[in-house]
Coordinates of C-alpha atoms in Angstrom, one line a residue:
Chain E
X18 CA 9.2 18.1 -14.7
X19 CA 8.1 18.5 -18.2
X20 CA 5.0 16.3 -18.3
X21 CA 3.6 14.2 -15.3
X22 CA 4.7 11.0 -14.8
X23 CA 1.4 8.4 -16.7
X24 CA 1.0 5.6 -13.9
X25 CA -1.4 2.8 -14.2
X26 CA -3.0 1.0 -11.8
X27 CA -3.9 -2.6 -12.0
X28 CA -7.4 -2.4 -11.5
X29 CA -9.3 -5.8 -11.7
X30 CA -10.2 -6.0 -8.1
X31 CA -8.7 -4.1 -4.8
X32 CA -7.7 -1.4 -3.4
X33 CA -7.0 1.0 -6.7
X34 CA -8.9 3.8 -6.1
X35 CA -6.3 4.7 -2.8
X36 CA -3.5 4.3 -4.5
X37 CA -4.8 6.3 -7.6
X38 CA -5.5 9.4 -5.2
X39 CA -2.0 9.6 -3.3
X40 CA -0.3 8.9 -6.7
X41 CA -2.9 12.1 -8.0
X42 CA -1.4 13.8 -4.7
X43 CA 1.5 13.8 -5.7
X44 CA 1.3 15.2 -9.3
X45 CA 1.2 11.5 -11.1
X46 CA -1.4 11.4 -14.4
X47 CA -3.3 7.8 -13.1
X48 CA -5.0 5.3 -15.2
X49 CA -6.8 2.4 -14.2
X50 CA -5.7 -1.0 -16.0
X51 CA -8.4 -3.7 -16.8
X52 CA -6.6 -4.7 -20.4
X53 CA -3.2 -5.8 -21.7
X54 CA -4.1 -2.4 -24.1
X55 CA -4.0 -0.3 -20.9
X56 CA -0.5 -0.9 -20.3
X57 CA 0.9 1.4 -23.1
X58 CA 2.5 4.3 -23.0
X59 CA 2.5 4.1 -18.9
X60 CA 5.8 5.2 -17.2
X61 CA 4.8 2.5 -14.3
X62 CA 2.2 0.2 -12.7
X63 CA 1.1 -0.4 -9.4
X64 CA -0.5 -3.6 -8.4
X65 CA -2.7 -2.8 -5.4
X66 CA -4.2 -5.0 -2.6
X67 CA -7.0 -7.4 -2.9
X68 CA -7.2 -11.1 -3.0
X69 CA -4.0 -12.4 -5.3
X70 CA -6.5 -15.5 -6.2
X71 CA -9.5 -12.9 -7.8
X72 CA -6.4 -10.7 -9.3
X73 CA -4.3 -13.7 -11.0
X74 CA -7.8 -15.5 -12.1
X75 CA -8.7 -12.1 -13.7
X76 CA -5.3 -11.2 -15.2
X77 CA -5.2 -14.8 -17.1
X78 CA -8.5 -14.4 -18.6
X79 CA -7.8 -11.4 -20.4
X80 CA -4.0 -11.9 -20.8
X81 CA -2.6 -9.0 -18.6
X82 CA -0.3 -11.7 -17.0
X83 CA 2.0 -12.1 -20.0
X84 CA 1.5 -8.2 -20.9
X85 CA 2.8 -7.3 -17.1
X86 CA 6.0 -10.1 -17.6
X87 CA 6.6 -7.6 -21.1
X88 CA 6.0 -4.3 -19.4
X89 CA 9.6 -3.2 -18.9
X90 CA 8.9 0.1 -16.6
X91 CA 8.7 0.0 -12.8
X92 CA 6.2 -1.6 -10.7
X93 CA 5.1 -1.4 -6.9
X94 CA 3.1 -4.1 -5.5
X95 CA 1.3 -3.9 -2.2
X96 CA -0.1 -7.0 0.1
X97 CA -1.5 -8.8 -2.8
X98 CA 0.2 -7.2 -5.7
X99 CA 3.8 -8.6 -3.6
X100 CA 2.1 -12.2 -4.2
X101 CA 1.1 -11.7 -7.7
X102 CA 5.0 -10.7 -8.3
X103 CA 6.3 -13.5 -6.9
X104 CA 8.4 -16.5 -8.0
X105 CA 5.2 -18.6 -7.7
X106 CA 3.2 -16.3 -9.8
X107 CA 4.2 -14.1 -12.6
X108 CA 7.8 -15.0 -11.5
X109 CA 9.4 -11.5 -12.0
X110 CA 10.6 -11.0 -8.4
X111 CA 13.4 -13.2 -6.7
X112 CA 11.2 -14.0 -3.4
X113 CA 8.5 -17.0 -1.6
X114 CA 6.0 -15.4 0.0
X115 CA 3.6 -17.0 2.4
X116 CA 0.0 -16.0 1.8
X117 CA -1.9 -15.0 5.0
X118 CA 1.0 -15.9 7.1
X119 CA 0.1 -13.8 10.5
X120 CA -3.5 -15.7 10.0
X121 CA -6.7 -14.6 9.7
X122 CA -8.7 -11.1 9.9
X123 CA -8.2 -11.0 13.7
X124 CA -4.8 -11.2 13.7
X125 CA -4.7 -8.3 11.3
X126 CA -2.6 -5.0 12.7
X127 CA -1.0 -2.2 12.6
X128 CA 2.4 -1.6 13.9
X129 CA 5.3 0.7 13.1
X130 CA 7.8 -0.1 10.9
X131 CA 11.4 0.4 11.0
X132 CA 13.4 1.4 7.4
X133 CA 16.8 0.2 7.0
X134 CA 18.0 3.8 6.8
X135 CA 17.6 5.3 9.7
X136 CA 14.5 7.6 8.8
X137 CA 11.3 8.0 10.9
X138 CA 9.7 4.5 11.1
X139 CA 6.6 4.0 8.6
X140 CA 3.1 3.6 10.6
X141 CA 2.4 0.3 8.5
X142 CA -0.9 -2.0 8.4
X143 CA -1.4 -5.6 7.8
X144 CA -4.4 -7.1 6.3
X145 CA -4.4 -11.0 6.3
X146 CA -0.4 -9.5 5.1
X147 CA 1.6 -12.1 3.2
X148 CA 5.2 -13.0 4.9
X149 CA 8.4 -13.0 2.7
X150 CA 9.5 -16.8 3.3
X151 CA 13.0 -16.8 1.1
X152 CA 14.6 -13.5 -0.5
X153 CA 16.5 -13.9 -3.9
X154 CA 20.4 -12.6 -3.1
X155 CA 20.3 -9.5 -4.7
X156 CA 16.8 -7.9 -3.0
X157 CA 17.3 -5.0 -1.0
X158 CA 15.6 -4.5 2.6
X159 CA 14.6 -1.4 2.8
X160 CA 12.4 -1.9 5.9
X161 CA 11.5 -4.7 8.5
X162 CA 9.6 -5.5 11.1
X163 CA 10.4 -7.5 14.0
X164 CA 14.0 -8.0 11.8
X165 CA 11.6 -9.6 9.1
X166 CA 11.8 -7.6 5.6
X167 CA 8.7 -5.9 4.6
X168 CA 9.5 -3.2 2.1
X169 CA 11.8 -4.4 -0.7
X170 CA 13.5 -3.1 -3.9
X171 CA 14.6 -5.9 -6.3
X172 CA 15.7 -3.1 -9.4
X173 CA 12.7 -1.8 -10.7
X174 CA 10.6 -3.8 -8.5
X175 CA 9.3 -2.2 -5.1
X176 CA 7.0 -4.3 -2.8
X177 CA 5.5 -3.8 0.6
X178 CA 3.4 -6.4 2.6
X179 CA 1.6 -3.8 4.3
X180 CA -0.4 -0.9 2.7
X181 CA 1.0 2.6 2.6
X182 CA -2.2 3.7 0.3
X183 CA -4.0 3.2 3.3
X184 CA -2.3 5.9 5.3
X185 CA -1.3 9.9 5.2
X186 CA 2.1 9.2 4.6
X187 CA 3.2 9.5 1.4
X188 CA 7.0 8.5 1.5
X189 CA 6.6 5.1 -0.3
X190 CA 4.9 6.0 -3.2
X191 CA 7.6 9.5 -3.3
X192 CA 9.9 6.6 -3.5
X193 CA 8.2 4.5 -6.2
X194 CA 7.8 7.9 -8.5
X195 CA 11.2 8.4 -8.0
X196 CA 12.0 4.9 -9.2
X197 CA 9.9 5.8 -12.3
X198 CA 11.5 9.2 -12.9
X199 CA 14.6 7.6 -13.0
X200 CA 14.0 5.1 -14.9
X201 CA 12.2 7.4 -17.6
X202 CA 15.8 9.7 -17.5
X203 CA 17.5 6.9 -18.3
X204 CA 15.1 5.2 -21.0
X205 CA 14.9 9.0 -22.9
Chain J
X27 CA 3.8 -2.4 19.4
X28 CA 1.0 -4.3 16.9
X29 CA -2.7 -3.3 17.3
X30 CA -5.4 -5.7 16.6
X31 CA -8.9 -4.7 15.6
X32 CA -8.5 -1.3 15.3
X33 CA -11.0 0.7 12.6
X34 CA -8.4 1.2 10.6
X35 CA -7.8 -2.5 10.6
X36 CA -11.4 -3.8 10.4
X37 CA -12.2 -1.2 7.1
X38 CA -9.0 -2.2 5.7
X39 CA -10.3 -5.5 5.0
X40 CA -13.6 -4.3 3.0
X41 CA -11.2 -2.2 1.1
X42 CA -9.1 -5.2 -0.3
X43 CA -12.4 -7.1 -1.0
X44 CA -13.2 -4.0 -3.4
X45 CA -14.3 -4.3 -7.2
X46 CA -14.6 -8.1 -6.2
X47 CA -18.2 -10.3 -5.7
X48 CA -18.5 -12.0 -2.5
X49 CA -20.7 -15.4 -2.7
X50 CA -23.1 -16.5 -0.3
X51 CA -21.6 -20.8 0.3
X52 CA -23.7 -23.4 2.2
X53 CA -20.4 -25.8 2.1
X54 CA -17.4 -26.4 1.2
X55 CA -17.9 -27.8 -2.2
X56 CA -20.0 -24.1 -3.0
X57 CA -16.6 -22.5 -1.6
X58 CA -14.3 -24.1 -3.9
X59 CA -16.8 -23.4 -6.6
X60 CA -16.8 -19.8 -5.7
X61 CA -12.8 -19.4 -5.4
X62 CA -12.2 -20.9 -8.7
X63 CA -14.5 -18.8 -10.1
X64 CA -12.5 -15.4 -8.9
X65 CA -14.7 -14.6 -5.5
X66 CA -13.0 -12.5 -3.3
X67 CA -14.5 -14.1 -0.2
X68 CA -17.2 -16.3 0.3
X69 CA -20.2 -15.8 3.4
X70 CA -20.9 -19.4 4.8
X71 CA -25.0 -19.3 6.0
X72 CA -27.2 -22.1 6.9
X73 CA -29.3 -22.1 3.8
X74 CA -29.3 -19.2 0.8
X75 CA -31.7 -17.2 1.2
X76 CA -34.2 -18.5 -1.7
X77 CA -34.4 -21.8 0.5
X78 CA -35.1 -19.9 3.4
X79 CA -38.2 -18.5 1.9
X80 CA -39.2 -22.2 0.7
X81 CA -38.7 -23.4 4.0
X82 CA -39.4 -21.1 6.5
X83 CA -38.7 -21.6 10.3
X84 CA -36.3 -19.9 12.5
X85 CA -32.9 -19.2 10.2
X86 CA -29.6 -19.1 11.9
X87 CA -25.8 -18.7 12.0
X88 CA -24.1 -22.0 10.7
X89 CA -22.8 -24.8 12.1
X90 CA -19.5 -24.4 12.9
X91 CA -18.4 -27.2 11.2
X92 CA -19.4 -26.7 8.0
X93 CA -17.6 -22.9 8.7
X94 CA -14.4 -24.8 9.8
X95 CA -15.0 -27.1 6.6
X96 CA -14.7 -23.7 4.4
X97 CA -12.0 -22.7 5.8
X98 CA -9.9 -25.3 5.5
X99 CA -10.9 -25.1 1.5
X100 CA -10.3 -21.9 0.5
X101 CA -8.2 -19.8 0.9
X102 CA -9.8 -16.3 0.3
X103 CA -11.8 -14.4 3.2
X104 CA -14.4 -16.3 5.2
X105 CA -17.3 -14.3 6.3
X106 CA -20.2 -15.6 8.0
X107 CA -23.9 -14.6 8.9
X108 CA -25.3 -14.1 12.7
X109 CA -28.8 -13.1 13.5
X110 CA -29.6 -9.3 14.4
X111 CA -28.9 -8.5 17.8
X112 CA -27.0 -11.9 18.2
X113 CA -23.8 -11.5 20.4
X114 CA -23.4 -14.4 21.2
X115 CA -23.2 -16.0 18.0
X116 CA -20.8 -13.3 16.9
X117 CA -18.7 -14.4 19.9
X118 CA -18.7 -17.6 18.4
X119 CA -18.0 -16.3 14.5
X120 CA -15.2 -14.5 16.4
X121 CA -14.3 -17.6 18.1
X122 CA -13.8 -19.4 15.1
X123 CA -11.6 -16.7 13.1
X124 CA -14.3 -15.6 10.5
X125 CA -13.1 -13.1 8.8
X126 CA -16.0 -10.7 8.6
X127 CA -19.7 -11.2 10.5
X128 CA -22.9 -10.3 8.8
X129 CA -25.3 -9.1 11.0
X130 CA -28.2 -10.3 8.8
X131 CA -31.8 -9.6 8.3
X132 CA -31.1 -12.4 6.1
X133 CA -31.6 -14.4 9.1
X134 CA -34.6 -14.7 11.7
X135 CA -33.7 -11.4 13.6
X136 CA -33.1 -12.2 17.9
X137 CA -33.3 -8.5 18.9
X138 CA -36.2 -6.7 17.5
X139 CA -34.6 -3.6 19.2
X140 CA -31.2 -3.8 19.6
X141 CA -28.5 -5.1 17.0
X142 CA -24.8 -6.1 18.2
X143 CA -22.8 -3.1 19.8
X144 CA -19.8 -4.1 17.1
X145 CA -17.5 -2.3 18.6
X146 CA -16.7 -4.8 21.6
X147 CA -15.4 -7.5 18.8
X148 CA -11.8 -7.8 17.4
X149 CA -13.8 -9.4 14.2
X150 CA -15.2 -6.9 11.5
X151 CA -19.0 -6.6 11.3
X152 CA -21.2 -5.9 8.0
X153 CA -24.7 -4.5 7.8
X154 CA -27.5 -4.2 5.9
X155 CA -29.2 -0.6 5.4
X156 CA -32.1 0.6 3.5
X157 CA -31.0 4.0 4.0
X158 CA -29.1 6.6 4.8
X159 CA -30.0 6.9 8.5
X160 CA -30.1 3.2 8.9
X161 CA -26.5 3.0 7.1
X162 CA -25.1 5.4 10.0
X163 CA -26.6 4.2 12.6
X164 CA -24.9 0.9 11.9
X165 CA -21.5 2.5 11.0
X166 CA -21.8 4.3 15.0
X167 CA -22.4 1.2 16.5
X168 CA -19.0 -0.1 14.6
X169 CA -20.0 -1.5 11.8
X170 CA -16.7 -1.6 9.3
X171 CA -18.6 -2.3 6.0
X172 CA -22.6 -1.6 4.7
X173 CA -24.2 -3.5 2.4
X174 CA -27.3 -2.2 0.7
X175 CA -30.3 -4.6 1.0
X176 CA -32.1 -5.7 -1.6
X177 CA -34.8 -8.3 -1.0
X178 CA -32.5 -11.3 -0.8
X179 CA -33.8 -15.0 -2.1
X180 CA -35.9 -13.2 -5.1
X181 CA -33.6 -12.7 -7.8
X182 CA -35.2 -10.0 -8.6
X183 CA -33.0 -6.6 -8.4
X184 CA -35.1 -4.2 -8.1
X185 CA -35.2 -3.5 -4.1
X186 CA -31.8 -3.5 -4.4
X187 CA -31.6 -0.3 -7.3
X188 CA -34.0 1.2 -4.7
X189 CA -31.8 1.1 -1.6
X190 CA -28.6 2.3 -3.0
X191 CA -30.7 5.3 -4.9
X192 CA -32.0 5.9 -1.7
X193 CA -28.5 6.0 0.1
X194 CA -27.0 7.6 -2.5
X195 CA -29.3 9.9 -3.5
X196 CA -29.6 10.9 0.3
X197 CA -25.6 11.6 -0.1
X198 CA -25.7 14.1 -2.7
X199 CA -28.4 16.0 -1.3
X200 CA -26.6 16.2 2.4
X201 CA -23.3 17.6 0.3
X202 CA -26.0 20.7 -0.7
X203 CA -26.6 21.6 2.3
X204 CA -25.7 24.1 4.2
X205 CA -23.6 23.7 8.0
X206 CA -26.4 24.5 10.2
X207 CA -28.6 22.5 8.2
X208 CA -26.8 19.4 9.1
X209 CA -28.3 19.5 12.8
X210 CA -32.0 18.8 11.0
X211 CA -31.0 16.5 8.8
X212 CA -29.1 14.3 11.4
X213 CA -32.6 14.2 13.3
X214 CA -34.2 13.3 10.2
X215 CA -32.1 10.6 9.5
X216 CA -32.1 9.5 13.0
X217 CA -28.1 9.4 12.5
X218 CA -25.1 10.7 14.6
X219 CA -24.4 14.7 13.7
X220 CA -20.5 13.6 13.4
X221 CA -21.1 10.8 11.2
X222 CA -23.6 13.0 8.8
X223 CA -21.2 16.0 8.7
X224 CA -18.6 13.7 7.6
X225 CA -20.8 12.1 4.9
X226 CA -22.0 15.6 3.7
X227 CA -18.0 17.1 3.9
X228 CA -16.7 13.6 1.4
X229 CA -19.5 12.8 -0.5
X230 CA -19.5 9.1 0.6
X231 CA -20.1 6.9 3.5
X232 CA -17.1 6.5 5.9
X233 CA -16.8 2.9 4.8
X234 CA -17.3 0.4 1.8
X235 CA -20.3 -0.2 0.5
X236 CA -21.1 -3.5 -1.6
X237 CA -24.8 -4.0 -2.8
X238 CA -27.1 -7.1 -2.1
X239 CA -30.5 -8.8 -3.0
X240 CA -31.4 -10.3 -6.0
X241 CA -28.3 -10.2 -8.0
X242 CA -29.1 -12.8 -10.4
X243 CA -27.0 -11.9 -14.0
X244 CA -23.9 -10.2 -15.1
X245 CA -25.4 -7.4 -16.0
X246 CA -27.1 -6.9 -12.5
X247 CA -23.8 -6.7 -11.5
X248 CA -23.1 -3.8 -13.8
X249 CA -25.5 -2.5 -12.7
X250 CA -25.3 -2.5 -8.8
X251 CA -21.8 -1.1 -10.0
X252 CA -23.0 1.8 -12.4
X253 CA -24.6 3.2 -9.3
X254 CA -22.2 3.7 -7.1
X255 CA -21.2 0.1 -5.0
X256 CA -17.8 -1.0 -4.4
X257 CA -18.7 -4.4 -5.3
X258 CA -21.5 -7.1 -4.8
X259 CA -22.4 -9.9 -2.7
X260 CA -24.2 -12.8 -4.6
X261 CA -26.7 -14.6 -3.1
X262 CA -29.3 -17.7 -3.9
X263 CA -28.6 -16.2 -8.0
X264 CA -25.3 -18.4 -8.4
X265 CA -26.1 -21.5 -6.6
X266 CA -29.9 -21.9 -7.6
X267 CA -29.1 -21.2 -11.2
X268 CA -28.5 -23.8 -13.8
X269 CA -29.9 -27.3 -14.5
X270 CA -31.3 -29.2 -12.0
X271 CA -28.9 -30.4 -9.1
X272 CA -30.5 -33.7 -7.7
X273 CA -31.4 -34.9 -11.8
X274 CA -27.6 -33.6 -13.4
X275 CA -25.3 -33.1 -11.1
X276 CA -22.0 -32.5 -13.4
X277 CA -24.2 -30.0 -15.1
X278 CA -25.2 -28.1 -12.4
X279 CA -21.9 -27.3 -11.5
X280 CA -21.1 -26.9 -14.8
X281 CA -23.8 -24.1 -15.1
X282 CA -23.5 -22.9 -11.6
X283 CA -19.2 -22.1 -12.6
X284 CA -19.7 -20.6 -15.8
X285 CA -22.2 -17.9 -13.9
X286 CA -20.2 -17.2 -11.2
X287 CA -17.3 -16.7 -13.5
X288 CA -19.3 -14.3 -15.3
X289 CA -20.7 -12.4 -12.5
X290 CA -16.8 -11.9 -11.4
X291 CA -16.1 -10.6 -14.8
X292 CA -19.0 -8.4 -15.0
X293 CA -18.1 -6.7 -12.1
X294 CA -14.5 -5.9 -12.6
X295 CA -15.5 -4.8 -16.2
X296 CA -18.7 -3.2 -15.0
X297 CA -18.5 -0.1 -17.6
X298 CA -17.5 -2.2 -20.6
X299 CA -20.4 -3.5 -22.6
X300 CA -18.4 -5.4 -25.0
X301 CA -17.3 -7.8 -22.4
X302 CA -21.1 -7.6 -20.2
X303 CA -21.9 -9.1 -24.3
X304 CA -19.5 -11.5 -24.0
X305 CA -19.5 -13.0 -21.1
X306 CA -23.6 -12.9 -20.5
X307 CA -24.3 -15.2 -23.5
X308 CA -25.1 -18.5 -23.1
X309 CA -25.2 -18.8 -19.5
X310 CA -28.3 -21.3 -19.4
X311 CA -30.8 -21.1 -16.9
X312 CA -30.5 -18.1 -14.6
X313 CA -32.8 -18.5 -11.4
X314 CA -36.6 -18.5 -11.7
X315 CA -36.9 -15.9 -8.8
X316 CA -39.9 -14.6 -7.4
X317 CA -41.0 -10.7 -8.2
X318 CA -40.5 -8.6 -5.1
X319 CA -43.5 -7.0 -5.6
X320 CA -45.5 -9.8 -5.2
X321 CA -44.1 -11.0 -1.8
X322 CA -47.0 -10.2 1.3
X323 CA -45.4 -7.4 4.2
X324 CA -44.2 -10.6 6.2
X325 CA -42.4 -12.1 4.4
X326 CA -40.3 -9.2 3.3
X327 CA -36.9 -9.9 4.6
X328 CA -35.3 -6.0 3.9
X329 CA -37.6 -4.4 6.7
X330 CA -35.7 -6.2 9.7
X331 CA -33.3 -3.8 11.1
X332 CA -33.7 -0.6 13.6

């Protein structure tokens, strides 16, 4: 790799810091994003966990809502970032999603998940997770649990209702920079 | 197969609430305030703490109803308070699906020894700490988030700067020490050798650590940010701000909005003072508070816990 890959993450209120240090692991140049102005020049954007209300109430005030519908490079959202994506929202992902749809804190878990290719399943957890309701025809599951999708590609779009950042395993967000690295291949 | 309540669980939560302001809510009506405003959760108590101090008498956990009233508003976390040493109001928090439990000093304390062994619940608990040694001791009976105390109902901040100096001030100087040191300074602190090796070894406390106590402005927020918390709980300095309630009613919540909104602000842009500019001018009438220093040893509310 010539340079390291410049990935911002949204960083209004969440949990940023996490997935700024396994994106640092793994050789990524992080910023954190509080202004539209923040978005240049990134090769992607993460949009971490937190409560979608603060995020979205935040992201209007300053205007990062229309700058994320412009930003044309990939974006991974987690938990709250997959709600924030949504059709309901800032309408750039083909999917419904249920807010808190496995209820409140004490039915929060963790639980392995299965990918649809075969691989060692992902240890995921679940925090007050959001539940994908309705998925647009051309979304691609790449894992479930209990045969409901959780981890899904929609082009340049990655989302998970659980929270990789959270654990040691790194393979989502080796799966997101590859997403990027492609996409800045094909955009050079 | 799904785990419920596990550690990894419980501190996931207080990660998510990171960077965000949690607002102390009497009822539903301060809940909806508080969401619209960009909370990301709201703690349901009998009376804020400033009342409490007006008032006096025994202060406890809230009625359940009003709890189920907030919940059924908003949508964002709902934490609640219980009394020190309380289990059996945190089996009824639990009961009711809180979110997170405060185990306040807030509150009139039950247990002037013990507090609630945490680790029995499925619920997350949050703590207050003054310290170091107080933080840990919290954490090891399985407490999944600290708060720093401040002196809560005063609007004054400056117990609060204290206590998070003090905690984490007493981090930095554990990460200079050397290994067999560590044994001493866990007696000192009065804190489990694991959890201060681990504190030494990262540079942090194992879980997140908001700030509390007398957050009254945006740029107390900024503050209580500047030093080192992951975000801020906000007190009787939202909801006893502005004009008067009972006389002007519309602008009251008018006032009580616009404050909220800007505390929320503040602390997401904590480190830009252009915005803290912006967004701290023309708030109207913050709340009259009472200095800290001036309050006799009883009626100190930070010294309860053991």
């Amino acid at each position: 790799m010539e340079r390291p890959l410049n990935i911002g993450v949204l960083a209004l209120q969440g949990a940023f810091r996490e997935h700024g240090s396994v994106l640092r692991r793994l050789g990524a140049k992080v910023s954190e994003v509080r202004l539209p102005e923040n978005l240049a020049d990134l090769d992607g954007l993460v949009i971490p966990g937190g409560e979608s209300t603060t995020i979205m109430h935040m992201a209007r005030l300053y205007g990062l809502d229309d700058a994320i519908r412009q930003f044309r490079e990939p974006v991974f959202g987690t938990c709250a970032g997959m709600i924030v994506l949504d059709r309901e929202h800032l309408g750039l992902v083909d999917l419904e999603v249920d807010r808190n749809a496995y209820g409140r804190q004490v039915s929060s878990f963790e639980a392995e998940v299965e990918l649809a290719d075969g691989g060692p399943s992902l240890h995921g957890i679940f925090i007050r997770a959001p539940r994908i309701r309705e998925l647009g025809p051309d979304i691609e599951v790449l894992a479930e649990l209990d045969g409901e999708p959780v981890l899904v590609r929609d082009g340049r779009f990655l989302l998970s209702s659980f929270h990789p950042e959270l654990t040691e395993d790194t393979r989502v967000h080796r799966l997101f920079l590859d997403m990027v690295e492609e996409a800045a291949r094909v955009g050079a | 197969m799904a785990e419920y309540g596990t550690l990894r669980v419980k501190t996931g939560l207080a990660e998510m609430l990171k960077g965000g302001v949690i607002m102390d809510v009497v009822d539903a009506e301060q809940a909806q305030i508080a969401e619209e405003a960009g909370a990301c959760a709201v703690m349901a108590l009998e009376r804020v703490p400033a009342d409490i101090r007006v008032e006096g008498g025994v202060a406890r956990m809230s009625d359940p109803q009003r709890i189920k009233e907030i919940q059924a508003t908003v949508s964002i976390p709902v934490m609640a308070k219980c009394r020190i040493g309380h289990f059996a109001e945190a089996q009824i928090l639990q009961e009711l699906e809180v979110d997170y439990i405060d185990e306040s000093e807030v509150l009139t304390p039950a247990d002037i020894e013990h507090h609630v062994d945490k680790w029995g619940f499925t619920v997350p608990f949050v703590c207050g700490a003054t310290n170091l040694g107080e933080a840990l001791r919290r954490i090891s009976e399985g407490a999944a988030m600290i708060r720093t105390k401040g002196e809560a109902g005063t609007g004054d901040i400056v117990n609060a700067v204290t206590h998070m100096r003090a905690v984490f001030g007493a981090i930095r100087t554990l990460q200079t020490l050397r290994e067999d040191e560590l044994y001493a300074a866990a007696k000192e602190h009065r804190a489990p050798h694991e959890l201060v090796r681990w504190v030494a070894e990262n540079g942090r406390l194992p879980v997140v650590t908001f700030t509390a106590g007398g957050i009254a402005t945006p740029a107390d927020a900024s503050l209580c940010m500047q030093l080192g918390a992951d975000g801020v709980f906000v007190g009787s300095g939202i909801f006893k701000s502005g004009r008067d309630l009972v006389d002007d009613r519309d602008g009251w919540i008018e006032d009580v909005s616009r404050r909220a909104r800007a505390i929320v602000e503040s602390t997401t842009h904590f480190d830009d003072p252009k915005v803290l500019a912006d967004v701290s001018t023309g708030l109207g009438q913050p709340m009259v508070g009472i200095s800290a220093s001036s309050l006799p040893d009883d009626e100190r509310l930070e010294v309860r816990g053991w």
